Amino acid sequence: MHFPFLGRRRVDPRAHDAEGIGDLLADCDLLRSQALREGVRLDDSEVSLERLDQMLPRWRGDDEILDWLGNDAGLYLGTVIVRTVPGAVWSIRSDGQPVVRLASGREFDVVASGHAWAVDGAPELSQVYGEVAEA
């Protein structure tokens, strides 16, 4: 159905360039607020991943937050990889899932890793980063 009186949908201009997509994926507002409450500053470094791994998982009792936080954790992990591992870039699979692609062509589903971390604490985000950076 087409309703012309509703107007056109606004598109964030950052969504049309590779760097802009990275900026959108790096927002991770819930993770950033949870980390800040625990005194952890997210500065897109490997050290910040280690600090996230050490946070008490106070979110595990809330299924709504758990899913959102897992998504944010994966996107933050991907952001750190893209900003620190040479040749790593964001890629969007045909199913819409953001993944990190290395210069070798190998892809990592960082969002799945973020969800596993939020639910179980394993694998640790810093461990996944180490594996990706080594590859």
PDB file of C-alpha atoms in Angstrom:
ATOM      1  CA  MET A   1       0.000   0.000   0.000  1.00  0.00           C
ATOM      2  CA  HIS A   2       1.168   3.484  -0.746  1.00  0.00           C
ATOM      3  CA  PHE A   3       0.106   6.425   1.397  1.00  0.00           C
ATOM      4  CA  PRO A   4       1.515   9.567  -0.217  1.00  0.00           C
ATOM      5  CA  PHE A   5       0.444  11.798   2.679  1.00  0.00           C
ATOM      6  CA  LEU A   6       2.834   9.945   4.991  1.00  0.00           C
ATOM      7  CA  GLY A   7       5.800  11.296   3.071  1.00  0.00           C
ATOM      8  CA  ARG A   8       9.103   9.659   2.391  1.00  0.00           C
ATOM      9  CA  ARG A   9      11.007   7.688   4.963  1.00  0.00           C
ATOM     10  CA  ARG A  10      14.072   9.510   6.258  1.00  0.00           C
ATOM     11  CA  VAL A  11      17.297   7.682   5.708  1.00  0.00           C
ATOM     12  CA  ASP A  12      20.301   8.394   7.878  1.00  0.00           C
ATOM     13  CA  PRO A  13      22.956   9.779   5.498  1.00  0.00           C
ATOM     14  CA  ARG A  14      25.627   7.705   7.265  1.00  0.00           C
ATOM     15  CA  ALA A  15      24.023   4.533   5.881  1.00  0.00           C
ATOM     16  CA  HIS A  16      25.325   5.232   2.368  1.00  0.00           C
ATOM     17  CA  ASP A  17      29.052   5.107   2.969  1.00  0.00           C
ATOM     18  CA  ALA A  18      31.255   2.410   4.498  1.00  0.00           C
ATOM     19  CA  GLU A  19      32.555   4.677   7.251  1.00  0.00           C
ATOM     20  CA  GLY A  20      29.021   5.842   8.042  1.00  0.00           C
ATOM     21  CA  ILE A  21      27.820   2.271   8.410  1.00  0.00           C
ATOM     22  CA  GLY A  22      30.668   1.664  10.838  1.00  0.00           C
ATOM     23  CA  ASP A  23      29.630   4.743  12.815  1.00  0.00           C
ATOM     24  CA  LEU A  24      26.024   3.520  12.994  1.00  0.00           C
ATOM     25  CA  LEU A  25      27.080   0.062  14.135  1.00  0.00           C
ATOM     26  CA  ALA A  26      29.424   1.563  16.744  1.00  0.00           C
ATOM     27  CA  ASP A  27      26.638   3.364  18.638  1.00  0.00           C
ATOM     28  CA  CYS A  28      25.922   0.442  21.051  1.00  0.00           C
ATOM     29  CA  ASP A  29      24.066   2.728  23.469  1.00  0.00           C
ATOM     30  CA  LEU A  30      22.898   0.079  25.963  1.00  0.00           C
ATOM     31  CA  LEU A  31      26.328  -1.518  26.252  1.00  0.00           C
ATOM     32  CA  ARG A  32      27.972   1.869  26.646  1.00  0.00           C
ATOM     33  CA  SER A  33      25.552   2.874  29.431  1.00  0.00           C
ATOM     34  CA  GLN A  34      25.957  -0.475  31.252  1.00  0.00           C
ATOM     35  CA  ALA A  35      29.742  -0.204  30.995  1.00  0.00           C
ATOM     36  CA  LEU A  36      29.757   3.396  32.200  1.00  0.00           C
ATOM     37  CA  ARG A  37      27.732   2.372  35.284  1.00  0.00           C
ATOM     38  CA  GLU A  38      30.474  -0.151  36.048  1.00  0.00           C
ATOM     39  CA  GLY A  39      33.229   2.413  35.482  1.00  0.00           C
ATOM     40  CA  VAL A  40      34.344   0.902  32.167  1.00  0.00           C
ATOM     41  CA  ARG A  41      35.168   3.397  29.417  1.00  0.00           C
ATOM     42  CA  LEU A  42      34.643   2.038  25.914  1.00  0.00           C
ATOM     43  CA  ASP A  43      37.389   3.580  23.790  1.00  0.00           C
ATOM     44  CA  ASP A  44      37.406   1.061  20.906  1.00  0.00           C
ATOM     45  CA  SER A  45      40.521  -0.691  22.227  1.00  0.00           C
ATOM     46  CA  GLU A  46      41.367  -4.308  22.989  1.00  0.00           C
ATOM     47  CA  VAL A  47      41.798  -3.284  26.640  1.00  0.00           C
ATOM     48  CA  SER A  48      38.171  -2.142  26.776  1.00  0.00           C
ATOM     49  CA  LEU A  49      37.113  -5.639  25.639  1.00  0.00           C
ATOM     50  CA  GLU A  50      39.088  -7.133  28.531  1.00  0.00           C
ATOM     51  CA  ARG A  51      37.352  -4.740  30.931  1.00  0.00           C
ATOM     52  CA  LEU A  52      33.930  -5.709  29.560  1.00  0.00           C
ATOM     53  CA  ASP A  53      34.816  -9.363  30.141  1.00  0.00           C
ATOM     54  CA  GLN A  54      35.417  -8.546  33.819  1.00  0.00           C
ATOM     55  CA  MET A  55      32.066  -6.798  34.387  1.00  0.00           C
ATOM     56  CA  LEU A  56      29.531  -8.508  36.620  1.00  0.00           C
ATOM     57  CA  PRO A  57      26.701  -9.809  34.383  1.00  0.00           C
ATOM     58  CA  ARG A  58      23.850  -8.002  36.160  1.00  0.00           C
ATOM     59  CA  TRP A  59      21.792  -8.112  32.936  1.00  0.00           C
ATOM     60  CA  ARG A  60      21.368 -11.898  32.824  1.00  0.00           C
ATOM     61  CA  GLY A  61      18.092 -11.823  34.753  1.00  0.00           C
ATOM     62  CA  ASP A  62      16.374  -9.585  32.201  1.00  0.00           C
ATOM     63  CA  ASP A  63      15.631 -11.292  28.860  1.00  0.00           C
ATOM     64  CA  GLU A  64      14.741  -8.023  27.126  1.00  0.00           C
ATOM     65  CA  ILE A  65      18.035  -6.387  28.051  1.00  0.00           C
ATOM     66  CA  LEU A  66      19.988  -9.607  27.467  1.00  0.00           C
ATOM     67  CA  ASP A  67      19.130  -9.761  23.758  1.00  0.00           C
ATOM     68  CA  TRP A  68      19.775  -6.065  23.152  1.00  0.00           C
ATOM     69  CA  LEU A  69      23.007  -6.113  25.148  1.00  0.00           C
ATOM     70  CA  GLY A  70      24.245  -9.188  23.282  1.00  0.00           C
ATOM     71  CA  ASN A  71      23.653  -7.404  19.998  1.00  0.00           C
ATOM     72  CA  ASP A  72      25.463  -4.293  21.248  1.00  0.00           C
ATOM     73  CA  ALA A  73      28.381  -6.384  22.554  1.00  0.00           C
ATOM     74  CA  GLY A  74      28.801  -8.023  19.163  1.00  0.00           C
ATOM     75  CA  LEU A  75      28.642  -4.707  17.333  1.00  0.00           C
ATOM     76  CA  TYR A  76      31.164  -3.206  19.744  1.00  0.00           C
ATOM     77  CA  LEU A  77      33.480  -6.196  19.268  1.00  0.00           C
ATOM     78  CA  GLY A  78      33.196  -5.703  15.504  1.00  0.00           C
ATOM     79  CA  THR A  79      33.893  -1.995  15.878  1.00  0.00           C
ATOM     80  CA  VAL A  80      37.097  -2.684  17.809  1.00  0.00           C
ATOM     81  CA  ILE A  81      38.194  -5.229  15.194  1.00  0.00           C
ATOM     82  CA  VAL A  82      37.462  -2.927  12.245  1.00  0.00           C
ATOM     83  CA  ARG A  83      39.256  -0.006  13.882  1.00  0.00           C
ATOM     84  CA  THR A  84      42.347  -1.930  15.029  1.00  0.00           C
ATOM     85  CA  VAL A  85      42.938  -4.912  12.722  1.00  0.00           C
ATOM     86  CA  PRO A  86      44.435  -3.873   9.366  1.00  0.00           C
ATOM     87  CA  GLY A  87      42.194  -4.774   6.430  1.00  0.00           C
ATOM     88  CA  ALA A  88      39.128  -5.609   8.545  1.00  0.00           C
ATOM     89  CA  VAL A  89      35.854  -4.115   7.280  1.00  0.00           C
ATOM     90  CA  TRP A  90      32.165  -4.333   7.998  1.00  0.00           C
ATOM     91  CA  SER A  91      30.103  -6.349   5.555  1.00  0.00           C
ATOM     92  CA  ILE A  92      26.362  -6.925   5.486  1.00  0.00           C
ATOM     93  CA  ARG A  93      25.348 -10.481   4.541  1.00  0.00           C
ATOM     94  CA  SER A  94      22.376 -11.115   2.263  1.00  0.00           C
ATOM     95  CA  ASP A  95      20.267 -11.900   5.353  1.00  0.00           C
ATOM     96  CA  GLY A  96      21.031  -8.424   6.751  1.00  0.00           C
ATOM     97  CA  GLN A  97      23.434  -9.630   9.455  1.00  0.00           C
ATOM     98  CA  PRO A  98      26.510  -7.409   9.903  1.00  0.00           C
ATOM     99  CA  VAL A  99      29.751  -9.380   9.926  1.00  0.00           C
ATOM    100  CA  VAL A 100      33.412  -8.448   9.983  1.00  0.00           C
ATOM    101  CA  ARG A 101      35.429  -9.465   6.945  1.00  0.00           C
ATOM    102  CA  LEU A 102      39.189  -9.701   7.176  1.00  0.00           C
ATOM    103  CA  ALA A 103      41.596  -8.928   4.334  1.00  0.00           C
ATOM    104  CA  SER A 104      41.946 -12.726   3.847  1.00  0.00           C
ATOM    105  CA  GLY A 105      38.205 -12.907   3.061  1.00  0.00           C
ATOM    106  CA  ARG A 106      37.372 -14.761   6.270  1.00  0.00           C
ATOM    107  CA  GLU A 107      34.146 -13.538   7.920  1.00  0.00           C
ATOM    108  CA  PHE A 108      33.269 -13.390  11.616  1.00  0.00           C
ATOM    109  CA  ASP A 109      29.717 -13.215  12.932  1.00  0.00           C
ATOM    110  CA  VAL A 110      30.557 -10.877  15.787  1.00  0.00           C
ATOM    111  CA  VAL A 111      26.891 -10.438  16.766  1.00  0.00           C
ATOM    112  CA  ALA A 112      26.612 -14.176  17.483  1.00  0.00           C
ATOM    113  CA  SER A 113      29.748 -13.890  19.627  1.00  0.00           C
ATOM    114  CA  GLY A 114      28.223 -10.919  21.463  1.00  0.00           C
ATOM    115  CA  HIS A 115      25.051 -12.859  22.226  1.00  0.00           C
ATOM    116  CA  ALA A 116      27.047 -15.834  23.521  1.00  0.00           C
ATOM    117  CA  TRP A 117      29.063 -13.489  25.729  1.00  0.00           C
ATOM    118  CA  ALA A 118      25.959 -11.808  27.135  1.00  0.00           C
ATOM    119  CA  VAL A 119      24.259 -15.132  27.906  1.00  0.00           C
ATOM    120  CA  ASP A 120      27.180 -17.276  29.101  1.00  0.00           C
ATOM    121  CA  GLY A 121      30.226 -15.025  29.379  1.00  0.00           C
ATOM    122  CA  ALA A 122      32.007 -17.298  26.909  1.00  0.00           C
ATOM    123  CA  PRO A 123      33.715 -16.885  24.651  1.00  0.00           C
ATOM    124  CA  GLU A 124      35.132 -13.744  26.174  1.00  0.00           C
ATOM    125  CA  LEU A 125      35.114 -10.747  23.854  1.00  0.00           C
ATOM    126  CA  SER A 126      38.867 -10.289  24.262  1.00  0.00           C
ATOM    127  CA  GLN A 127      39.400 -13.949  23.346  1.00  0.00           C
ATOM    128  CA  VAL A 128      37.397 -13.571  20.127  1.00  0.00           C
ATOM    129  CA  TYR A 129      39.352 -10.408  19.344  1.00  0.00           C
ATOM    130  CA  GLY A 130      42.620 -12.276  19.871  1.00  0.00           C
ATOM    131  CA  GLU A 131      41.548 -15.062  17.511  1.00  0.00           C
ATOM    132  CA  VAL A 132      40.456 -12.585  14.833  1.00  0.00           C
ATOM    133  CA  ALA A 133      43.546 -10.406  15.149  1.00  0.00           C
ATOM    134  CA  GLU A 134      45.743 -13.498  14.855  1.00  0.00           C
ATOM    135  CA  ALA A 135      43.964 -14.782  11.725  1.00  0.00           C
TER     136      ALA A 135
END
